[in-house]
XYZ file of C-alpha atoms in Angstrom:
569
model
C -23.573 1.654 -31.394
C -20.856 3.980 -30.195
C -21.961 7.562 -30.573
C -19.529 9.809 -32.420
C -20.274 13.511 -32.632
C -18.352 15.911 -34.834
C -18.699 19.570 -33.974
C -17.424 22.819 -35.292
C -13.958 23.727 -33.981
C -14.179 25.080 -30.449
C -12.412 28.241 -29.408
C -9.561 27.348 -27.075
C -7.736 30.248 -25.507
C -4.946 28.105 -24.057
C -4.079 26.318 -27.281
C -5.269 28.289 -30.329
C -3.997 25.605 -32.693
C -6.910 23.413 -31.550
C -9.160 25.816 -33.402
C -8.088 24.233 -36.679
C -8.914 20.711 -35.547
C -12.041 18.581 -35.476
C -13.715 18.376 -32.073
C -15.007 14.865 -31.305
C -17.165 13.362 -28.595
C -16.894 9.589 -28.394
C -18.412 6.919 -26.233
C -16.669 3.601 -25.676
C -16.249 1.350 -28.700
C -14.841 -1.707 -26.888
C -13.644 -2.898 -23.477
C -10.029 -4.085 -23.540
C -9.335 -5.387 -20.024
C -10.504 -5.217 -16.423
C -9.532 -6.593 -13.032
C -12.993 -6.949 -11.516
C -16.470 -7.924 -12.657
C -19.722 -8.873 -10.986
C -21.130 -10.918 -13.861
C -20.582 -14.546 -14.757
C -18.911 -15.121 -18.098
C -22.130 -16.160 -19.863
C -24.121 -13.171 -18.626
C -24.146 -9.550 -19.775
C -25.779 -8.434 -16.513
C -23.417 -6.054 -14.640
C -20.703 -6.842 -17.212
C -17.832 -4.510 -18.245
C -19.187 -4.631 -21.801
C -22.115 -2.520 -20.629
C -19.751 0.461 -20.814
C -19.924 0.300 -24.611
C -22.011 2.995 -26.272
C -24.246 5.751 -24.949
C -25.436 5.851 -21.326
C -28.634 3.859 -20.928
C -29.680 4.847 -17.389
C -28.026 8.166 -16.528
C -29.256 10.461 -14.937
C -31.263 7.815 -13.089
C -29.700 6.370 -9.948
C -29.828 2.757 -8.832
C -28.625 -0.829 -9.114
C -29.099 -1.493 -12.842
C -28.094 -4.863 -14.360
C -27.202 -3.177 -17.664
C -24.378 -1.194 -16.032
C -20.807 -2.228 -15.171
C -20.513 -3.190 -11.509
C -17.336 -3.971 -9.573
C -17.087 -6.959 -7.248
C -16.011 -5.321 -3.968
C -16.733 -2.259 -1.860
C -15.618 -0.733 1.419
C -12.871 -2.341 3.490
C -14.511 -5.731 3.918
C -12.487 -7.550 1.269
C -9.171 -6.085 2.389
C -9.900 -7.216 5.930
C -10.335 -10.830 4.881
C -7.819 -13.280 6.324
C -7.101 -14.362 2.748
C -6.329 -10.843 1.509
C -2.865 -10.383 0.041
C -0.566 -8.483 2.412
C 1.632 -5.714 1.015
C 4.973 -7.238 0.103
C 6.692 -3.854 0.191
C 4.654 -1.455 2.350
C 6.921 1.516 1.571
C 5.989 1.127 -2.115
C 2.232 1.313 -1.621
C 0.901 4.314 -3.518
C -0.499 7.208 -1.490
C -3.754 6.546 -3.327
C -3.818 2.763 -3.782
C -5.696 1.423 -6.780
C -7.741 -1.691 -6.118
C -9.192 -2.328 -9.582
C -9.147 -0.999 -13.129
C -10.960 -1.124 -16.458
C -9.486 -0.175 -19.848
C -11.735 1.034 -22.674
C -11.035 1.924 -26.299
C -12.495 4.618 -28.545
C -12.674 4.671 -32.322
C -10.520 7.744 -32.969
C -7.353 9.028 -31.358
C -7.676 12.604 -30.103
C -5.784 15.157 -28.063
C -8.002 14.739 -24.976
C -9.949 17.640 -23.549
C -12.187 15.818 -21.031
C -13.104 12.363 -19.801
C -16.671 12.078 -18.508
C -17.559 9.033 -16.389
C -21.250 8.308 -15.869
C -21.616 6.858 -12.361
C -25.128 5.603 -11.662
C -24.674 3.797 -8.340
C -22.521 4.703 -5.323
C -20.142 7.114 -7.069
C -16.759 8.223 -5.765
C -14.389 5.293 -6.373
C -12.521 6.675 -9.424
C -9.021 7.720 -8.346
C -6.892 7.733 -11.501
C -7.209 8.191 -15.260
C -4.601 7.128 -17.799
C -4.589 7.602 -21.552
C -2.570 6.452 -24.538
C -2.721 5.559 -28.191
C -2.477 1.801 -28.643
C 1.168 0.608 -28.332
C 2.359 4.011 -27.015
C 3.344 4.668 -23.353
C 0.573 5.396 -20.877
C 0.179 8.999 -19.697
C -1.297 9.968 -16.358
C -4.220 12.320 -17.035
C -5.592 12.769 -13.514
C -5.485 11.344 -10.009
C -7.299 12.156 -6.801
C -8.484 10.676 -3.525
C -11.578 8.464 -3.361
C -14.627 10.512 -2.493
C -17.658 10.159 -0.260
C -20.604 11.185 -2.461
C -24.323 11.606 -2.117
C -26.418 8.672 -3.393
C -27.233 10.317 -6.712
C -25.997 9.698 -10.239
C -23.246 11.989 -11.450
C -21.179 12.673 -14.531
C -17.688 12.787 -13.086
C -15.409 15.047 -15.158
C -12.105 15.590 -13.347
C -9.732 18.255 -14.730
C -7.326 16.207 -16.833
C -3.803 17.241 -17.783
C -2.983 18.475 -21.231
C -0.887 15.947 -23.127
C 0.823 16.232 -26.470
C -0.052 12.719 -27.557
C -3.099 11.260 -29.239
C -5.263 9.092 -26.994
C -7.733 6.390 -27.983
C -7.632 4.237 -24.838
C -8.560 5.283 -21.312
C -7.749 3.284 -18.212
C -9.855 4.017 -15.123
C -8.517 2.968 -11.731
C -10.698 2.550 -8.659
C -10.345 2.619 -4.913
C -13.588 1.363 -3.356
C -12.507 1.721 0.279
C -14.876 4.634 1.025
C -17.918 3.101 -0.683
C -20.895 1.977 1.340
C -21.946 -0.510 -1.364
C -21.159 -1.679 -4.877
C -20.381 0.982 -7.484
C -21.714 0.992 -11.058
C -20.732 2.839 -14.236
C -23.065 3.461 -17.161
C -20.743 4.907 -19.823
C -17.521 6.815 -20.501
C -17.298 9.812 -22.836
C -13.993 11.035 -24.283
C -13.885 14.507 -25.826
C -10.952 15.964 -27.685
C -9.440 17.277 -30.862
C -8.553 15.238 -33.903
C -5.893 16.698 -36.243
C -6.962 17.208 -39.835
C -3.550 16.156 -41.093
C -0.430 14.290 -40.052
C 1.531 17.552 -40.239
C -0.793 19.189 -37.735
C -0.377 16.213 -35.411
C 3.421 16.321 -35.636
C 3.539 20.059 -34.955
C 1.683 19.538 -31.713
C 3.841 16.604 -30.697
C 6.994 18.639 -31.343
C 5.902 21.035 -28.617
C 4.924 24.159 -30.540
C 2.689 25.068 -27.629
C 3.161 24.657 -23.886
C 2.014 21.243 -22.848
C 2.426 19.365 -19.603
C 3.986 15.959 -19.621
C 1.381 13.354 -18.848
C 3.205 11.260 -16.289
C 5.227 12.073 -13.210
C 6.454 8.562 -12.533
C 10.117 8.512 -13.533
C 11.200 5.062 -12.492
C 12.027 4.278 -16.119
C 14.450 7.210 -16.276
C 16.032 6.745 -12.890
C 16.797 3.077 -13.366
C 19.196 4.074 -16.102
C 21.159 6.118 -13.595
C 24.912 6.150 -13.420
C 27.319 7.277 -10.677
C 27.584 11.005 -10.398
C 30.683 12.803 -9.221
C 30.963 12.826 -5.460
C 29.897 15.981 -3.664
C 29.440 16.714 0.021
C 28.067 13.578 1.653
C 26.539 14.214 5.072
C 26.238 10.446 5.499
C 29.910 9.758 4.748
C 30.736 8.745 8.316
C 27.906 6.240 8.599
C 28.912 2.580 8.210
C 27.796 0.799 5.070
C 25.476 -1.495 7.053
C 23.718 1.487 8.675
C 23.175 3.090 5.270
C 21.687 -0.135 3.948
C 19.336 -0.227 6.933
C 18.207 3.368 6.237
C 17.678 2.598 2.552
C 15.385 -0.309 3.451
C 12.704 2.254 4.289
C 12.727 3.724 0.746
C 10.475 2.838 -2.143
C 11.909 1.724 -5.474
C 11.692 5.165 -7.070
C 13.594 6.741 -4.168
C 16.255 4.037 -4.356
C 16.723 4.793 -8.052
C 17.144 8.480 -7.285
C 19.616 7.751 -4.481
C 21.735 5.872 -7.011
C 22.382 9.216 -8.718
C 23.651 11.052 -5.610
C 27.191 9.681 -5.387
C 29.323 6.669 -6.125
C 28.952 5.431 -2.561
C 25.195 5.721 -2.619
C 25.164 4.058 -6.007
C 27.014 1.052 -4.572
C 24.649 0.892 -1.598
C 21.614 0.637 -3.882
C 23.112 -2.589 -5.257
C 22.959 -4.339 -1.898
C 20.734 -7.426 -2.432
C 19.117 -7.128 0.991
C 17.192 -4.073 -0.277
C 15.355 -6.255 -2.780
C 14.220 -9.256 -0.781
C 10.640 -8.026 -1.139
C 9.671 -6.283 -4.378
C 6.321 -4.823 -5.405
C 6.101 -3.556 -8.999
C 2.325 -3.158 -9.170
C 2.547 0.590 -8.603
C 4.826 0.867 -11.650
C 2.749 -1.339 -13.976
C 2.974 1.209 -16.818
C 6.787 1.352 -16.672
C 7.791 -2.267 -16.166
C 9.321 -3.774 -19.289
C 12.281 -5.942 -20.239
C 14.800 -3.187 -19.481
C 13.458 -2.739 -15.957
C 13.589 -6.473 -15.282
C 17.167 -6.698 -16.590
C 18.074 -3.817 -14.287
C 16.763 -5.745 -11.290
C 18.632 -8.862 -12.406
C 21.848 -6.931 -11.775
C 20.790 -6.120 -8.197
C 18.609 -8.927 -6.882
C 20.056 -12.167 -5.556
C 17.493 -13.628 -3.186
C 13.986 -12.222 -3.693
C 11.567 -13.751 -1.204
C 8.377 -11.897 -2.139
C 7.531 -10.598 -5.618
C 4.392 -8.762 -6.738
C 4.170 -8.125 -10.489
C 0.405 -7.622 -10.594
C -0.937 -5.547 -13.508
C 2.437 -5.499 -15.266
C 1.170 -7.241 -18.442
C 4.381 -9.166 -18.830
C 3.156 -11.093 -21.859
C 3.274 -7.835 -23.829
C 6.182 -5.954 -22.276
C 8.583 -8.658 -21.090
C 9.761 -11.582 -23.188
C 9.514 -15.026 -21.688
C 13.319 -15.619 -21.657
C 13.880 -12.399 -19.688
C 11.181 -13.282 -17.166
C 12.563 -16.799 -16.716
C 16.104 -15.468 -16.339
C 14.860 -13.118 -13.622
C 13.232 -16.014 -11.748
C 16.267 -18.261 -12.057
C 18.891 -15.701 -11.088
C 17.003 -13.600 -8.559
C 14.325 -15.793 -6.994
C 15.844 -19.190 -6.129
C 14.147 -19.256 -2.712
C 11.000 -17.241 -3.399
C 8.090 -17.864 -1.013
C 5.426 -15.336 -2.154
C 4.561 -14.652 -5.791
C 1.707 -12.502 -7.077
C 1.059 -12.247 -10.824
C -2.470 -10.862 -10.859
C -3.723 -9.868 -14.304
C -0.326 -10.058 -15.910
C 0.590 -13.640 -16.657
C 0.486 -14.962 -20.205
C 3.679 -16.787 -21.135
C 3.139 -20.302 -22.368
C 5.625 -22.244 -20.237
C 6.480 -19.965 -17.310
C 4.126 -21.770 -14.920
C 6.367 -24.774 -15.294
C 9.373 -22.704 -14.238
C 7.492 -21.325 -11.240
C 6.950 -24.851 -9.924
C 10.717 -25.368 -9.705
C 10.716 -23.118 -6.649
C 9.744 -25.565 -3.958
C 9.617 -22.974 -1.165
C 6.552 -21.208 -2.596
C 3.898 -20.876 0.072
C 1.736 -18.049 -1.335
C 0.799 -17.996 -5.046
C -1.628 -15.431 -6.507
C -2.707 -15.887 -10.146
C -5.790 -13.662 -10.320
C -7.181 -13.106 -13.813
C -4.272 -14.944 -15.395
C -4.609 -15.805 -19.074
C -2.835 -19.157 -19.016
C -4.286 -22.090 -20.926
C -5.963 -24.794 -18.871
C -3.268 -27.419 -19.436
C -0.572 -25.067 -18.139
C -1.964 -25.367 -14.593
C -0.965 -29.029 -14.551
C 2.559 -28.076 -13.462
C 1.337 -26.486 -10.213
C 0.817 -29.918 -8.681
C 4.616 -30.080 -8.321
C 4.365 -27.501 -5.538
C 3.997 -28.988 -2.073
C 4.233 -26.129 0.464
C 1.384 -23.827 -0.573
C -0.632 -22.265 2.222
C -2.449 -19.701 0.031
C -3.615 -20.144 -3.571
C -5.613 -17.485 -5.423
C -7.030 -18.629 -8.781
C -9.715 -15.936 -9.101
C -11.215 -15.949 -12.614
C -8.699 -18.485 -13.951
C -9.167 -21.296 -16.481
C -8.087 -24.146 -14.226
C -9.907 -27.467 -14.599
C -11.147 -29.886 -11.936
C -8.443 -32.483 -12.614
C -5.526 -30.089 -12.201
C -7.045 -28.393 -9.161
C -7.561 -31.741 -7.446
C -3.933 -32.685 -8.045
C -2.787 -29.358 -6.548
C -4.951 -29.899 -3.464
C -3.582 -33.393 -2.942
C 0.001 -32.110 -3.136
C -0.464 -29.217 -0.679
C -1.838 -30.549 2.577
C -1.022 -27.354 4.510
C -3.279 -25.177 2.354
C -5.080 -22.566 4.444
C -6.582 -20.140 1.898
C -8.213 -21.029 -1.441
C -9.935 -18.641 -3.861
C -11.871 -20.132 -6.793
C -14.157 -17.182 -7.554
C -15.434 -17.138 -11.147
C -13.460 -20.290 -12.073
C -16.157 -21.260 -14.502
C -14.384 -24.260 -16.033
C -14.732 -26.127 -12.743
C -17.563 -28.594 -13.332
C -17.090 -31.023 -10.409
C -16.883 -28.827 -7.323
C -18.542 -31.498 -5.195
C -15.572 -33.744 -5.941
C -13.203 -30.855 -5.220
C -14.772 -30.210 -1.805
C -14.563 -33.901 -0.970
C -10.829 -33.816 -1.749
C -10.470 -30.690 0.411
C -12.156 -32.438 3.350
C -9.609 -35.274 3.092
C -6.374 -33.540 2.101
C -6.875 -29.943 3.313
C -8.913 -30.220 6.519
C -7.163 -27.200 8.079
C -8.500 -24.779 5.468
C -9.296 -21.375 6.989
C -10.879 -19.556 4.026
C -12.777 -20.914 1.044
C -14.217 -18.712 -1.717
C -16.002 -20.014 -4.807
C -18.219 -17.021 -5.614
C -20.185 -17.591 -8.848
C -18.563 -20.956 -9.472
C -21.763 -22.836 -10.105
C -21.084 -26.591 -10.051
C -21.291 -27.106 -6.296
C -24.417 -28.668 -4.768
C -25.616 -29.011 -1.189
C -23.741 -32.317 -0.975
C -20.498 -30.553 -1.843
C -21.159 -27.920 0.829
C -21.472 -30.690 3.405
C -17.897 -31.782 2.694
C -16.715 -28.286 3.599
C -18.374 -28.767 7.003
C -15.573 -31.236 7.791
C -13.056 -28.364 7.696
C -13.553 -27.375 11.314
C -11.030 -24.506 11.094
C -13.022 -22.601 8.467
C -13.482 -18.969 9.445
C -14.504 -17.511 6.082
C -16.837 -19.202 3.621
C -17.970 -17.531 0.398
C -20.554 -19.560 -1.529
C -22.289 -16.582 -3.120
C -24.458 -17.391 -6.135
C -23.455 -21.076 -5.999
C -26.873 -22.604 -5.264
C -29.157 -20.577 -7.495
C -31.559 -23.381 -8.356
C -30.499 -26.238 -6.064
C -32.293 -27.205 -2.876
C -29.936 -26.322 0.018
C -31.265 -29.224 2.076
C -29.604 -29.423 5.482
C -26.135 -28.284 4.347
C -26.277 -25.107 6.463
C -27.004 -27.192 9.538
C -23.945 -29.294 8.752
C -21.840 -26.152 8.264
C -23.058 -24.721 11.573
C -22.223 -27.954 13.378
C -18.801 -28.450 11.812
C -17.543 -24.851 11.447
C -18.449 -23.140 14.691
C -15.680 -20.554 14.342
C -17.114 -18.995 11.168
C -16.598 -15.219 11.037
C -17.584 -14.479 7.435
C -20.374 -16.252 5.562
C -21.579 -15.220 2.097
C -24.712 -16.957 0.805
C -25.942 -14.400 -1.715
C -28.355 -15.794 -4.301
C -29.414 -18.871 -2.310
C -33.050 -18.636 -3.374
C -34.234 -21.724 -1.485
C -33.216 -20.621 2.011
C -35.928 -19.862 4.563
C -35.977 -18.937 8.244
C -35.796 -22.539 9.427
C -32.618 -23.265 7.504
C -30.825 -20.279 9.080
C -31.622 -21.234 12.680
C -28.650 -23.637 13.131
C -26.252 -20.794 12.268
C -27.803 -18.600 14.951
C -27.564 -21.360 17.546
C -23.978 -22.467 16.908
C -21.935 -19.829 15.014
C -21.544 -17.102 17.617
C -18.414 -15.619 16.014
C -20.026 -14.406 12.769
C -19.067 -10.829 11.893
C -20.152 -10.647 8.242
C -23.263 -12.299 6.849
C -24.491 -11.889 3.261
C -28.074 -13.052 2.635
C -28.627 -11.042 -0.558
C -31.503 -12.284 -2.697
C -33.099 -14.608 -0.125
C -36.721 -13.889 -0.949
C -38.219 -16.179 1.726
C -36.554 -14.934 4.903
C -38.632 -12.875 7.315
C -38.265 -9.893 9.614
C -38.275 -12.283 12.583
C -35.165 -14.211 11.503
C -33.309 -10.972 10.751
C -34.200 -9.697 14.202
C -32.833 -12.894 15.730
C -29.633 -12.573 13.698
C -29.073 -9.012 14.863
C -29.746 -9.791 18.505
C -27.837 -13.109 18.608
C -24.650 -12.277 16.697
C -23.112 -9.857 19.172
C -19.950 -9.446 17.032
C -21.819 -8.779 13.797
C -20.433 -5.911 11.699
C -22.087 -6.439 8.284
C -25.477 -7.797 7.285
C -26.556 -7.719 3.637
C -30.283 -8.291 3.116
C -30.576 -6.627 -0.280
C -33.401 -7.885 -2.499
C -34.979 -9.813 0.384
C -38.574 -9.110 -0.599
C -40.166 -9.636 2.820
C -37.962 -7.010 4.519
C -39.356 -3.475 4.236
C -37.088 -0.396 4.145
C -38.770 1.188 7.147
C -37.876 -1.880 9.226
C -34.253 -1.615 8.129
C -34.188 2.030 9.241
C -35.315 0.977 12.719
C -32.633 -1.718 12.873
C -29.975 0.729 11.789
C -30.938 2.985 14.677
C -31.072 0.137 17.194
C -27.843 -1.558 16.025
C -25.567 1.363 15.103
C -22.432 -0.821 15.093
C -23.785 -3.038 12.316
C -23.687 -2.014 8.647
C -27.039 -3.193 7.280
C -27.267 -3.224 3.488
C -30.551 -3.174 1.635
C -30.520 -2.425 -2.067
C -33.896 -2.652 -3.743
């Protein structure tokens, strides 16, 4: 149960009016959304839902299954060949957010503090947002990712005062500085609940000094209009030169430039400034009005990133389709991570035959809506992380896109015939460079053997795929067929022993990252051979390998200082 504590009014020197309100402490009542999870859909272990209620492990420190754990850590995932490049580098936030989770509390309050209980590898929280359901999001706090000691902590950053009630908190993460996976145990929101509607309205009318909760003004600046001309130090520069200079500006700066003068206003309408657009940074501001504004400026968008923009709630389907039709006739890169929900828009996307890179991470489309994607024929990268695609539709897509190089099927738990999928890949997509099907369970050792026919494979993620199945000789086949492997993730392969790893050591000299987490039967000897044979190795994960003692790992870490050796217990 969510703990709710009502206390006597607290004395507040900054805002005396709080003294007449009810002070509440609330733990999470429900989890609304998230971009990353470590659990499979049928398991509560490491799931976001573990944030609900009181902390269960704090102040203890460790890898606890009844906490919420994020999927990635460090820079390893961003360095993958399949990682999405920045479409608009000048619009990357100074503190980039890699993942988020949104939680809801029972009562709306004027927030005083947000306490985050971090029980494993703390330091990834970089931004806190708050709002009352259906109201605009307010930025409460932001800060750089931190390097912390390996101890549990209750992280309580100094949040901004806001004059709005808050009952939802969104936590954003940047895991780039983490040495290993991070886990959260609980979130506590403290604040003041008005005793009456009148009291609430008085606060919202600004009867005390209160800081605005958000400094992102893209929504205001897009409504700009030409100002009267003043002294323009750029007046003698040709129009083309000005356009070139403006290409280095982010979207917010372009909106502000539109307010400088009539000439600058006209320059900001040049379509070449909007060939690559990234709206992820402005997820909380993007709505139908913003999209209509871009319709007036954009003519030939090549790359579009609308990740996190929740378009099913903020943008009507007709507006989104109009934007695609009028502004993106020749689009090649489209990223809609954790935002897609319109019923027929996937069909419109497939009209754009030049698409080569399509990212649909965490999309909420119905299974049958993926059928339309088989009309695409030029895809080289397809990211379906945590989607509801079925085997039939995926197979049709693979057959239609013979130049596919990167495929992500992580947590696609409706796929029940992965062996058949891998056979199709070996026939129609033999030049595949990266394959990832982390925690997509229907593959067997026979399916893995089909992947061995993709001789160009450099990254192979089969983590948690063969929990109970006998791996047989599939690793030998992989080693023989994919000698250029650089990244190999085999976490959770319980049946692997030293003998089965030997072919990799003999033939895959290029391996830089190797994940053997949970292999309970591998010995110190095979790990020693791995470390001495893979001269380019940068990461070795041998967590929960029962035969490897911590003191041995310490010696390896001293002897191989260029290799990050992970060992969680």
